[in-house]
Coordinates of C-alpha atoms and ligand atoms in Angstrom, one line a residue:
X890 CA -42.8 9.8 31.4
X891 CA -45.8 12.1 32.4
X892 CA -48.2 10.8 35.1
X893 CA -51.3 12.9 36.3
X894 CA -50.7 12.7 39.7
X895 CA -47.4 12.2 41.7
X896 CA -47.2 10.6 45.2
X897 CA -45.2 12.2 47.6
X898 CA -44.2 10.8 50.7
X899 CA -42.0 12.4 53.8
X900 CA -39.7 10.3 55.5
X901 CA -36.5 12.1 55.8
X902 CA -36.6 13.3 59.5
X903 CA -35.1 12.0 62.6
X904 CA -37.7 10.8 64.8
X905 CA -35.8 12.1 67.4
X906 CA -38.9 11.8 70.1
X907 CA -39.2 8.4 69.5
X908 CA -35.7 7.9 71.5
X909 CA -35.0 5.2 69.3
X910 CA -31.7 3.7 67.4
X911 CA -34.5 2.4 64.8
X912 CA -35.8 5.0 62.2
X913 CA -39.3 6.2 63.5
X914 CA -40.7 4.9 59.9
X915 CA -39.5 1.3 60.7
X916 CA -40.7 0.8 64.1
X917 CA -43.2 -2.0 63.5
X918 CA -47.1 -1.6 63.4
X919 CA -49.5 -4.7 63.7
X920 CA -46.8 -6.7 62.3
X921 CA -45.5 -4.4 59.6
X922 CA -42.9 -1.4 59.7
X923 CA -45.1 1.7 60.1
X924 CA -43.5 3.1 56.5
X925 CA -45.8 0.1 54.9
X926 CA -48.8 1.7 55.2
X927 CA -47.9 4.6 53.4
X928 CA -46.9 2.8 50.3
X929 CA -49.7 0.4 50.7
X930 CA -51.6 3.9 50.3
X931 CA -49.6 4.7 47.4
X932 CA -50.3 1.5 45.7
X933 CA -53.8 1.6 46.0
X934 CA -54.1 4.9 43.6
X935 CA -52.7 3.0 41.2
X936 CA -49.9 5.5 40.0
X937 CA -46.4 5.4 39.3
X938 CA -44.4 4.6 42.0
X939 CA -44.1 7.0 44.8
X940 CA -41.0 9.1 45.7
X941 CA -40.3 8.3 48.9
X942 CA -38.0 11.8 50.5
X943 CA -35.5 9.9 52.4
X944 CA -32.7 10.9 54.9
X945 CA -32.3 9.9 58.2
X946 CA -31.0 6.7 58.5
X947 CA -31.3 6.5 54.5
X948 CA -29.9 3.3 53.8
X949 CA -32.4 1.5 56.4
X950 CA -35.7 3.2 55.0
X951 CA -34.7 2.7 51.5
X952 CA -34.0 -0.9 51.9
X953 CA -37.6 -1.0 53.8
X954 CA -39.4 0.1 50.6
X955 CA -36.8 -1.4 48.0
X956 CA -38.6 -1.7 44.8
X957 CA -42.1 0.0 46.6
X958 CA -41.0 3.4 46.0
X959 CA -38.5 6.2 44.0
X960 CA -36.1 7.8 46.3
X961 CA -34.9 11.2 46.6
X962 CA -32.4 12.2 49.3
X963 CA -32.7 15.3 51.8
X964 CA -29.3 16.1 53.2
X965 CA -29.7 18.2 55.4
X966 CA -33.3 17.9 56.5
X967 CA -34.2 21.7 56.7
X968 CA -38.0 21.0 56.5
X969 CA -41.0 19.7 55.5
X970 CA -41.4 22.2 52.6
X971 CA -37.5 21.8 51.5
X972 CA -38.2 18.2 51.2
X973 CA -41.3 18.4 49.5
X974 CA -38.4 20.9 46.8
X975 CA -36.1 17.7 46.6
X976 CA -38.5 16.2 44.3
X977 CA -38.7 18.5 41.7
X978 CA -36.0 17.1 39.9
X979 CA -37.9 13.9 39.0
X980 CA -41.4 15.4 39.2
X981 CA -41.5 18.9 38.2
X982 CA -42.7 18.6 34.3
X983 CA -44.0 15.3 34.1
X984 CA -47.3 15.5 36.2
X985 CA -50.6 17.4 36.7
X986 CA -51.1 17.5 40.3
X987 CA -48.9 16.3 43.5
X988 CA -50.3 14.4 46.5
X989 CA -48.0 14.7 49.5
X990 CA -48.6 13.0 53.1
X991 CA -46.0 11.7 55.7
X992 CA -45.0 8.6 56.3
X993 CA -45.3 8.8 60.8
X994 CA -49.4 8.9 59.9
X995 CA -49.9 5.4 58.9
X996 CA -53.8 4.8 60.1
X997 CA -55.6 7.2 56.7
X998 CA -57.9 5.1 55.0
X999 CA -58.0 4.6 51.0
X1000 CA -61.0 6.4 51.2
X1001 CA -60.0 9.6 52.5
X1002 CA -57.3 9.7 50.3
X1003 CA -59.6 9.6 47.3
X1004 CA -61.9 11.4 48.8
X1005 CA -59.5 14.7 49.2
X1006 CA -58.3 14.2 45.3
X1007 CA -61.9 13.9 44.2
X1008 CA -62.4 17.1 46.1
X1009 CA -59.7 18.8 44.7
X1010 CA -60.2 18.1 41.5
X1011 CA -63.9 19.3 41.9
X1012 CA -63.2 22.2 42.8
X1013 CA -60.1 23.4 40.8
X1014 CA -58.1 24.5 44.0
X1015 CA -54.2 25.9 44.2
X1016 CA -54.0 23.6 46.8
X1017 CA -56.3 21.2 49.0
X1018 CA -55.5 20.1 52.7
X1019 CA -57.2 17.3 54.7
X1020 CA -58.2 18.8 58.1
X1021 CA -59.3 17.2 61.6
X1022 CA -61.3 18.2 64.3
X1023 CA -59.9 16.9 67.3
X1024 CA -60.0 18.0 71.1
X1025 CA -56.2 17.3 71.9
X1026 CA -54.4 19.0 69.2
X1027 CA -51.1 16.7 69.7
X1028 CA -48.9 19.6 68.7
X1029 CA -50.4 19.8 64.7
X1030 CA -50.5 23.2 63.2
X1031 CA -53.6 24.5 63.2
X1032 CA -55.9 25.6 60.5
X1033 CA -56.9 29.4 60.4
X1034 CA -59.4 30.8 58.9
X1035 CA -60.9 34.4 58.1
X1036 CA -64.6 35.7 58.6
X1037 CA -65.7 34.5 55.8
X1038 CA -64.1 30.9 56.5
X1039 CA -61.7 31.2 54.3
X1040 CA -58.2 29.4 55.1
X1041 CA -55.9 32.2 55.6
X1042 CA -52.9 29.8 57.1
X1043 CA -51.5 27.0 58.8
X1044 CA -49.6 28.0 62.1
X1045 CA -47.5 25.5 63.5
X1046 CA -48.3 25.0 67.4
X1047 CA -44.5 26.6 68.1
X1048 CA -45.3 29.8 66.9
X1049 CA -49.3 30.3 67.4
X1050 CA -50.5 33.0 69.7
X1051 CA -52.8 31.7 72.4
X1052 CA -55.6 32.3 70.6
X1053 CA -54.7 30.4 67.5
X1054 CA -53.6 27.9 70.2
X1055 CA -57.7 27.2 70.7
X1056 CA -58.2 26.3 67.1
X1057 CA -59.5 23.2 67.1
X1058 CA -59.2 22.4 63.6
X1059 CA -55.7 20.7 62.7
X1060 CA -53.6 19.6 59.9
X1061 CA -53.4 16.1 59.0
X1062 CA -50.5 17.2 56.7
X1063 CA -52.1 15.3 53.8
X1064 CA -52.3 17.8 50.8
X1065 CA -53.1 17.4 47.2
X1066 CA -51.3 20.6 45.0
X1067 CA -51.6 21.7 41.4
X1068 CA -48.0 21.0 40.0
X1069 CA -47.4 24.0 38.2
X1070 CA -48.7 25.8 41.3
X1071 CA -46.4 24.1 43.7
X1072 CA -43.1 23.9 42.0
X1073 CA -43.4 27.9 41.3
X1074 CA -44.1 28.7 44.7
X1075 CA -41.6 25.9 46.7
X1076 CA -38.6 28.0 46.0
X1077 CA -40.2 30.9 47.4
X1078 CA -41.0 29.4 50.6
X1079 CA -40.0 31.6 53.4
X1080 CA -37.2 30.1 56.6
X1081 CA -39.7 29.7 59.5
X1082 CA -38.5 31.0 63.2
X1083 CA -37.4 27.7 63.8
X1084 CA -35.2 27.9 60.8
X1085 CA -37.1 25.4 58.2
X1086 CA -38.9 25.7 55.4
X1087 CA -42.5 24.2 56.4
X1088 CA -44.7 23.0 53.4
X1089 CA -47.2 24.8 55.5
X1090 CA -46.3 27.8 54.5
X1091 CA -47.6 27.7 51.1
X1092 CA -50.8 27.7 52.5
X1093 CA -50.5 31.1 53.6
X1094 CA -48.6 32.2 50.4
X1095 CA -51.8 31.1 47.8
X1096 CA -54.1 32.3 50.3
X1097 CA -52.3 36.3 49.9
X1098 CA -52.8 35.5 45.9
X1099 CA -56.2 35.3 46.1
X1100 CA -55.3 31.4 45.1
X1101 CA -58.5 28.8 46.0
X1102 CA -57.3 27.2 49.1
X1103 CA -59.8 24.2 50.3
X1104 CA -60.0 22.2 52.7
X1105 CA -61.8 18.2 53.2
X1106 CA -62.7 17.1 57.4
X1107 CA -61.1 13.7 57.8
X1108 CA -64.3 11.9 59.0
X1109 CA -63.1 9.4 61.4
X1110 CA -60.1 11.9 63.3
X1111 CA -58.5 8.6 64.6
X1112 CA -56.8 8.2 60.7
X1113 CA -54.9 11.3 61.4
X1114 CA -53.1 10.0 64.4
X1115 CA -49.7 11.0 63.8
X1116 CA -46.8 9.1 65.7
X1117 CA -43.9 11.1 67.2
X1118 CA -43.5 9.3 70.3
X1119 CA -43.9 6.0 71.1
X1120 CA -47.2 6.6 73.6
X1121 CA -48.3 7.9 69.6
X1122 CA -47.4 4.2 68.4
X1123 CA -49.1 2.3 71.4
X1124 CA -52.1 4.3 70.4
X1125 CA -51.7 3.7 66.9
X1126 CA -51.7 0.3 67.7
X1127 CA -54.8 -0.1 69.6
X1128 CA -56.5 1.5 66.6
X1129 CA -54.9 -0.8 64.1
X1130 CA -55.5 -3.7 66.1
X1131 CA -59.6 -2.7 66.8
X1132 CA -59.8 -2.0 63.0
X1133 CA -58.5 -5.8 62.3
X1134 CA -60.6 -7.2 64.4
X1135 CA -63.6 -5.8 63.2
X1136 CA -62.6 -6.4 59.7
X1137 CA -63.0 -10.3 60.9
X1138 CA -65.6 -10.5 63.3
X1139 CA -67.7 -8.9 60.5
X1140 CA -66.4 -11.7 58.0
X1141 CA -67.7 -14.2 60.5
X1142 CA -64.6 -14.8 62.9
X1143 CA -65.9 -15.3 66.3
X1144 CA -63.2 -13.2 69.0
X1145 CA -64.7 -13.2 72.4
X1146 CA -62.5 -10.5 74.0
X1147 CA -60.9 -7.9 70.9
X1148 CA -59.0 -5.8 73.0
X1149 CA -57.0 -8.3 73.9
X1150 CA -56.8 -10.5 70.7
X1151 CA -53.8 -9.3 68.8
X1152 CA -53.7 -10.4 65.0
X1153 CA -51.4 -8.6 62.7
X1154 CA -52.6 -7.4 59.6
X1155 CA -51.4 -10.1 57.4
X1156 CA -53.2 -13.2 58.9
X1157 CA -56.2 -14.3 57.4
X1158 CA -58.7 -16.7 59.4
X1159 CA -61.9 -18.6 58.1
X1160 CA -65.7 -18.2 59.6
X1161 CA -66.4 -19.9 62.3
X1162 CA -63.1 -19.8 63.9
X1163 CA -63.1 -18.7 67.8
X1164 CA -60.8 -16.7 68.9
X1165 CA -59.9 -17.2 73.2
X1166 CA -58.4 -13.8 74.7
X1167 CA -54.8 -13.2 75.0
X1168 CA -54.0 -14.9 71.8
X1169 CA -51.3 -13.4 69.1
X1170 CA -51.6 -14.6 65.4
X1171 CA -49.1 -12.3 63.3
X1172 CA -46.7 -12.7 60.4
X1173 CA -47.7 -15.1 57.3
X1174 CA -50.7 -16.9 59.5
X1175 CA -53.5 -18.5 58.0
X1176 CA -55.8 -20.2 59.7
X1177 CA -59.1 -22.2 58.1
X1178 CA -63.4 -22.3 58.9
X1179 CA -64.2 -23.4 62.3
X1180 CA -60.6 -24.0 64.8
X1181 CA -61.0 -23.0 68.2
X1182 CA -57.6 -20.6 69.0
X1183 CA -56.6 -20.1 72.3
X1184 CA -56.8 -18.7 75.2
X1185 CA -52.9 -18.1 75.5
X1186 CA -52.3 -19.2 72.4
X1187 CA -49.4 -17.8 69.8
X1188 CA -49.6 -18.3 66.3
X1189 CA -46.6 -17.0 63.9
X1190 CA -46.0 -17.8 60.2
X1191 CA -48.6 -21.1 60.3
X1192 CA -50.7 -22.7 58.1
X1193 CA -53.6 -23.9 59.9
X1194 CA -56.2 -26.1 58.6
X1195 CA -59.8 -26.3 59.0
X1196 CA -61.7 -27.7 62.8
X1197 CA -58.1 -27.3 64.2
X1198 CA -58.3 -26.6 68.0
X1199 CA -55.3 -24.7 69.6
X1200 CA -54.8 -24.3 73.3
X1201 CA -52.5 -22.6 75.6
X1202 CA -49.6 -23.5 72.8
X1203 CA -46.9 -22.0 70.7
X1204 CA -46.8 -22.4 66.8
X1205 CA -44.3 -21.0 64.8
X1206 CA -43.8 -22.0 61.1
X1207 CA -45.7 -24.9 60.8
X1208 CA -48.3 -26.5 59.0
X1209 CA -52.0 -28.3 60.5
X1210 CA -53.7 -30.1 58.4
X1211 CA -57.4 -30.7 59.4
X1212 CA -58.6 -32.0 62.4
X1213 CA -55.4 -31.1 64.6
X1214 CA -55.4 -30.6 68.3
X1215 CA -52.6 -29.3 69.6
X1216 CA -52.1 -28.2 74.1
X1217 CA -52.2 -27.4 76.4
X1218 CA -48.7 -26.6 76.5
X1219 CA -47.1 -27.8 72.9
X1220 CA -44.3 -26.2 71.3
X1221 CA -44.4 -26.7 67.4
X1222 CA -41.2 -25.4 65.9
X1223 CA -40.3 -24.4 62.4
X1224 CA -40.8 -27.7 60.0
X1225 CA -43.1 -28.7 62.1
X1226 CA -46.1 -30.7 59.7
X1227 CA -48.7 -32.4 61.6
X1228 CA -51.2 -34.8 59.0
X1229 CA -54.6 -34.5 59.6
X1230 CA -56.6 -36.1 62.5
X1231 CA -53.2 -35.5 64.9
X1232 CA -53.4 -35.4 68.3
X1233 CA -50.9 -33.6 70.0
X1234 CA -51.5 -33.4 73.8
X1235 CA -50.1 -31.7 76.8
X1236 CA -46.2 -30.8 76.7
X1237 CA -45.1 -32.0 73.7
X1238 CA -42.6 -30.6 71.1
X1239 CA -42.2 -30.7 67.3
X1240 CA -39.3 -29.7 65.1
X1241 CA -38.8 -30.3 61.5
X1242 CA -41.3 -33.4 61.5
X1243 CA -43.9 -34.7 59.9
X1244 CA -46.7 -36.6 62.1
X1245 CA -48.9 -38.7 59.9
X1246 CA -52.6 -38.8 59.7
X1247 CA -54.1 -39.8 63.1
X1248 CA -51.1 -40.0 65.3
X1249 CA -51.4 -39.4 68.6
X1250 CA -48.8 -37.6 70.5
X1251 CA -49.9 -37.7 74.2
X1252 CA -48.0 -36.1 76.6
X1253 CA -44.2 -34.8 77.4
X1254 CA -42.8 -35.4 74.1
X1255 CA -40.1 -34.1 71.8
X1256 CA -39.9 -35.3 68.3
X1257 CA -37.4 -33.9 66.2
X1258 CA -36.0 -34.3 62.7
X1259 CA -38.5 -37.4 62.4
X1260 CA -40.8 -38.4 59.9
X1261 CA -43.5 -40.5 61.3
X1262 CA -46.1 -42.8 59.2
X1263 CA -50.2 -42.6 59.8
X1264 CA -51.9 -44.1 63.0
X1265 CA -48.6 -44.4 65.0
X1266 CA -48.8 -43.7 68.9
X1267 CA -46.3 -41.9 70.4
X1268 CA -46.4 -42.8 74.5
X1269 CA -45.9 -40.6 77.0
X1270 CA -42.4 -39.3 77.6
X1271 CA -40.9 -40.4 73.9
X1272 CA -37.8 -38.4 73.1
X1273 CA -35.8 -38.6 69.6
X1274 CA -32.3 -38.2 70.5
X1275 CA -31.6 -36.4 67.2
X1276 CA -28.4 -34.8 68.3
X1277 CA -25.4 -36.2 68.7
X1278 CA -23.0 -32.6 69.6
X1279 CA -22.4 -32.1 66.7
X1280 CA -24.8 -33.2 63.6
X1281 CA -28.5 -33.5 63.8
X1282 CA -30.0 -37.3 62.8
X1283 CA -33.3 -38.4 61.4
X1284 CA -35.7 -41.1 63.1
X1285 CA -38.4 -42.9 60.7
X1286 CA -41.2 -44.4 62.5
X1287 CA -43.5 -46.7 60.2
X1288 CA -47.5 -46.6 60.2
X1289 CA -49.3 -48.2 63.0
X1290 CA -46.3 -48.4 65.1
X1291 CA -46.5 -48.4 68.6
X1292 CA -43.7 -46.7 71.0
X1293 CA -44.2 -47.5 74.2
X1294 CA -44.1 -44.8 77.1
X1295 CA -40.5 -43.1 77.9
X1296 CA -38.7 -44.7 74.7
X1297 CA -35.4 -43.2 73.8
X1298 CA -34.7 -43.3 69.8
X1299 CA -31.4 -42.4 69.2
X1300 CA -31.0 -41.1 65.8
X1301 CA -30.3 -42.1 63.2
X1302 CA -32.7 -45.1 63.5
X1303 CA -35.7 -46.5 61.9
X1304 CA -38.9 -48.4 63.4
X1305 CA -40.8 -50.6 61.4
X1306 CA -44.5 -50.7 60.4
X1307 CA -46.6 -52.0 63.2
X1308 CA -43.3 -52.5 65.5
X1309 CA -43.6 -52.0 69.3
X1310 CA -41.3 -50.7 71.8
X1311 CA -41.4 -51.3 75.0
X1312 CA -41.8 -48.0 78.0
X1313 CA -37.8 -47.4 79.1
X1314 CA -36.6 -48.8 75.4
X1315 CA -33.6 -46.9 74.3
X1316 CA -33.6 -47.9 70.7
X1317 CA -29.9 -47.5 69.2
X1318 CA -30.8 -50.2 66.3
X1319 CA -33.5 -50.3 63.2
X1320 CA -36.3 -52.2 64.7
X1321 CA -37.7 -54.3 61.4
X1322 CA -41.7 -54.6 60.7
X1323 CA -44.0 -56.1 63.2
X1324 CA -41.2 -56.5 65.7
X1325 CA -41.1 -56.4 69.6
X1326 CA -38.6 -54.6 71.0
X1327 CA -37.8 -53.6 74.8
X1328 CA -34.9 -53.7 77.2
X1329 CA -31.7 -50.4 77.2
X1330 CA -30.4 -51.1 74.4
X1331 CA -33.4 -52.5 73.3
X1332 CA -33.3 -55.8 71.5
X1333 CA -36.1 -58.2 69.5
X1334 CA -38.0 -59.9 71.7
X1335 CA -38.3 -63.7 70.4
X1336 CA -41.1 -66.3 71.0
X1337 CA -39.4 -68.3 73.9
X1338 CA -39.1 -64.8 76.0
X1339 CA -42.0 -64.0 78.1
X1340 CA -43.3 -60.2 78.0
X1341 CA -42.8 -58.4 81.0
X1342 CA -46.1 -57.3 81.1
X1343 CA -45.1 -53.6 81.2
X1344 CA -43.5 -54.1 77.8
X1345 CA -46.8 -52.6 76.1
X1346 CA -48.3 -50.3 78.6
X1347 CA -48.8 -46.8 78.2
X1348 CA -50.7 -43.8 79.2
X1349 CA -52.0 -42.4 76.1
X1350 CA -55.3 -42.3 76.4
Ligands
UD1_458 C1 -46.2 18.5 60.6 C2 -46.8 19.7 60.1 C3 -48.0 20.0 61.0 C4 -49.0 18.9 60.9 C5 -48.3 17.6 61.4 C6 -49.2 16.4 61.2 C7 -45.2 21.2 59.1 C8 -44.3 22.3 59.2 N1 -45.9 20.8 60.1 O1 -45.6 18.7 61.9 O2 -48.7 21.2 60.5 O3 -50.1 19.1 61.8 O4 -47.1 17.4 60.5 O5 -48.5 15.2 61.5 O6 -45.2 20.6 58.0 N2 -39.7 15.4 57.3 C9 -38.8 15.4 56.2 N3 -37.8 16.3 56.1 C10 -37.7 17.3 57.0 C11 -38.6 17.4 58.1 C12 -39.6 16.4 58.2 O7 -38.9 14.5 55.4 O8 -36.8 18.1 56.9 C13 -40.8 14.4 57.4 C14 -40.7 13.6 58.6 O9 -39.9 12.4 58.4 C15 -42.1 13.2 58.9 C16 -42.9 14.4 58.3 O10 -42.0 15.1 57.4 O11 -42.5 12.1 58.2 C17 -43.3 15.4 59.4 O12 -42.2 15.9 60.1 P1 -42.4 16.2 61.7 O13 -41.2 16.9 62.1 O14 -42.9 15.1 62.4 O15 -43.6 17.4 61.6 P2 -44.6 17.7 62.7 O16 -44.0 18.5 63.7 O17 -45.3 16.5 63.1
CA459 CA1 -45.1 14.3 62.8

């Protein structure tokens, strides 16, 4: 199959900086594994798939990209320019011109990228490298040039002389080649001092032809932040994260304190929302138009509805409808499906339960494995007892039913529309429609007996 331009993508080296058991590509960034980035990159030109060069930890970083990406393996990792060579085998032949970038720079924007083929393509080149300007060099090789301005070579920080050590202008390592250039010349590529073969190196090699060499300044110099330690990744992070949050303030998300708001790049939030400091919102999250989110608030793999308010509170895979208030201090758990108009106050904790429209869950409550009707009130202190060792049971509560404060239900068990319990019931039996119950075990209450008084009361309020 023949394709204009090819995407490669370095990913075969160790990492070894990063001090890490983890493949540097798979460490995670704003919620995805850094190696993401790249082939979102990729995706965005539109082209066939990308070969990904893959060798460290092989197994790991192909199953990360699994169906993303072609895969070619480097074994043994002699270099950035002997891994480019590894492709040749699938590429050479079948395409016009070769973009190669690496996957430990994950922050270039789509723009750039396009940017440096357009400029390429312009201008005819050999070969066209994205460069930076950038007061700490972070050990990139940098870019040298002749009187006339010409790029003459890259020289990798290792084996610079002091003077090349003053260059200021780097390499991003983001180069777009003419095919038939780069597969004549890759063989030819000289071993280094350090014993590679750097893709560098072919800079230097068209520049002695006489070959057009050019060059594209990367704008913004924080999208050629390349990770080889993890300080690199914290960095990377910050500029991820600002980049996010800007994205949604500018959409009409309201965050009162960015740098320390930390969304990952997969939620999506409606206008209006506020955003309280210190609150996380990461994996599958999305959240509707006008909630109120935090302070101290996380928010993992939720659907949140629209006017929901969120305080101080932990949310993982659940779903708000409308209207929800959830905190200080509540735990919703996975399953955890709260109807809209719930209340959900201090202390309390859902699993695997649906709340129906309206209910109110006070204070210092667990529900779990419960499906409860609309308009039911949930005192203070309710607990299902849904396990009993060794199997978990389900308690149905019918609408408008009222549980009174500090009412054990012991699962299995089922309370009636519009039944009451009374605050200290431990319900072990169904409780029918419209009944009274109260007492440990609780039991009917009939028409001769007299109610205690406390029977009804509660503290919801
Ligand atoms: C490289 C460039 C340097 C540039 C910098 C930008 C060379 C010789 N140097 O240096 O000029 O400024 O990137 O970040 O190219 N890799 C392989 N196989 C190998 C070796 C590396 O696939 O045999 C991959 C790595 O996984 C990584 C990338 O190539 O994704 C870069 O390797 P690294 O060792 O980090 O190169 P740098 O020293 O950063
Ligand atoms: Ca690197």
């Amino acid at each position: 199959m023949s394709e204009e331009l090819a995407v490669v993508i370095l990913a075969a080296g160790q990492g070894t900086r990063m001090k890490s058991s983890l493949p540097k590509v798979l460490h995670p960034l704003a919620g995805k594994p850094m190696l993401t980035y790249s082939l979102d990159l990729a995706a965005q030109l539109g082209t066939n798939l990308p070969v990904l060069v893959i060798g460290h930890e092989a197994e790991a970083v192909k199953t990360a990209a699994e169906g993303r990406a072609r895969f070619v393996e480097q074994s043994p990792q002699l270099g950035t320019g002997h891994a480019v060579l590894q492709t040749a085998p699938v590429l050479e032949g079948h395409c016009q011109e070769v973009i190669v970038f690496h996957a430990d720079m994950p922050l270039f924007r789509f723009e750039t990228l396009h940017a440096l083929i357009d400029h390429h393509r312009a201008r005819r080149a050999a070969l066209t490298v994205l460069t930076v300007e950038a007061g700490d060099p972070r050990g990139f090789g940098r870019i040298v040039r002749d009187d006339a301005a010409r790029i003459t070579g890259i020289v990798e920080e290792r084996d610079a002389t002091p003077a090349q050590l003053a260059i200021r202008e780097l390499n991003t390592a983001m180069y777009v080649f003419d095919a038939g250039w780069l597969w004549a010349h890759l063989p030819h590529l000289p071993l280094s001092p350090k014993g590679e073969y750097y893709l560098t190196d072919l800079v230097t090699m068209a520049a002695s032809e006489g070959k057009d060499v050019e060059s594209l300044l990367c704008a913004d110099p924080n999208e050629a932040l390349g990770i080889n330690t993890r300080v690199h990744l914290a960095e990377a992070e910050a500029i991820l994260r600002k980049r996010i949050n800007e994205k949604l303030m500018l959409a009409g998300v309201t965050i009162i304190d960015p740098v320390t708001t930390y969304i990952e790049a997969g939620v999506q939030i409606g206008a209006d929302t506020l955003i309280y400091p210190n609150t996380h919102l990461q994996g599958h999250t999305v959240i509707g138009i006008g909630c109120t989110i935090g302070p101290n608030t996380i928010v993992r793999d939720s659907a949140i509805g629209n006017r929901c308010q969120i305080q101080a509170s932990v949310v993982e895979s659940a779903t708000l409808e409308d209207d929800v208030d959830v905190g200080p201090f509540g735990h919703l758990r996975k399953g955890a499906y709260l109807c809209q108009g719930v209340h959900m106050g201090n202390f309390g904790e859902v699993k695997n339960s649906r709340l129906g429209p309206r209910t109110k869950m006070g204070h210092f409550s667990y529900l779990g494995d419960a499906d409860i009707g609309a308009d039911v009130n949930i005192g203070c202190g309710t607990i299902t007892c849904n396990y009993d060792g060794s199997r978990k049971h389900k308690t149905i509560i019918g609408k408008g039913a009222f549980i009174g404060s500090d009412t054990m239900l012991r699962a299995p068990v089922t309370i009636g529309e519009g039944a009451i319990t009374g605050a200290g019931s431990v319900v072990t039996r169904d409780v029918p429609d419209g009944a009274i119950v109260f007492g440990v075990p609780a039991r009917i209450q009939t028409a001769n007996q007299e109610t205690s008084g406390e029977s009804k009361q509660d503290n919801n309020s």
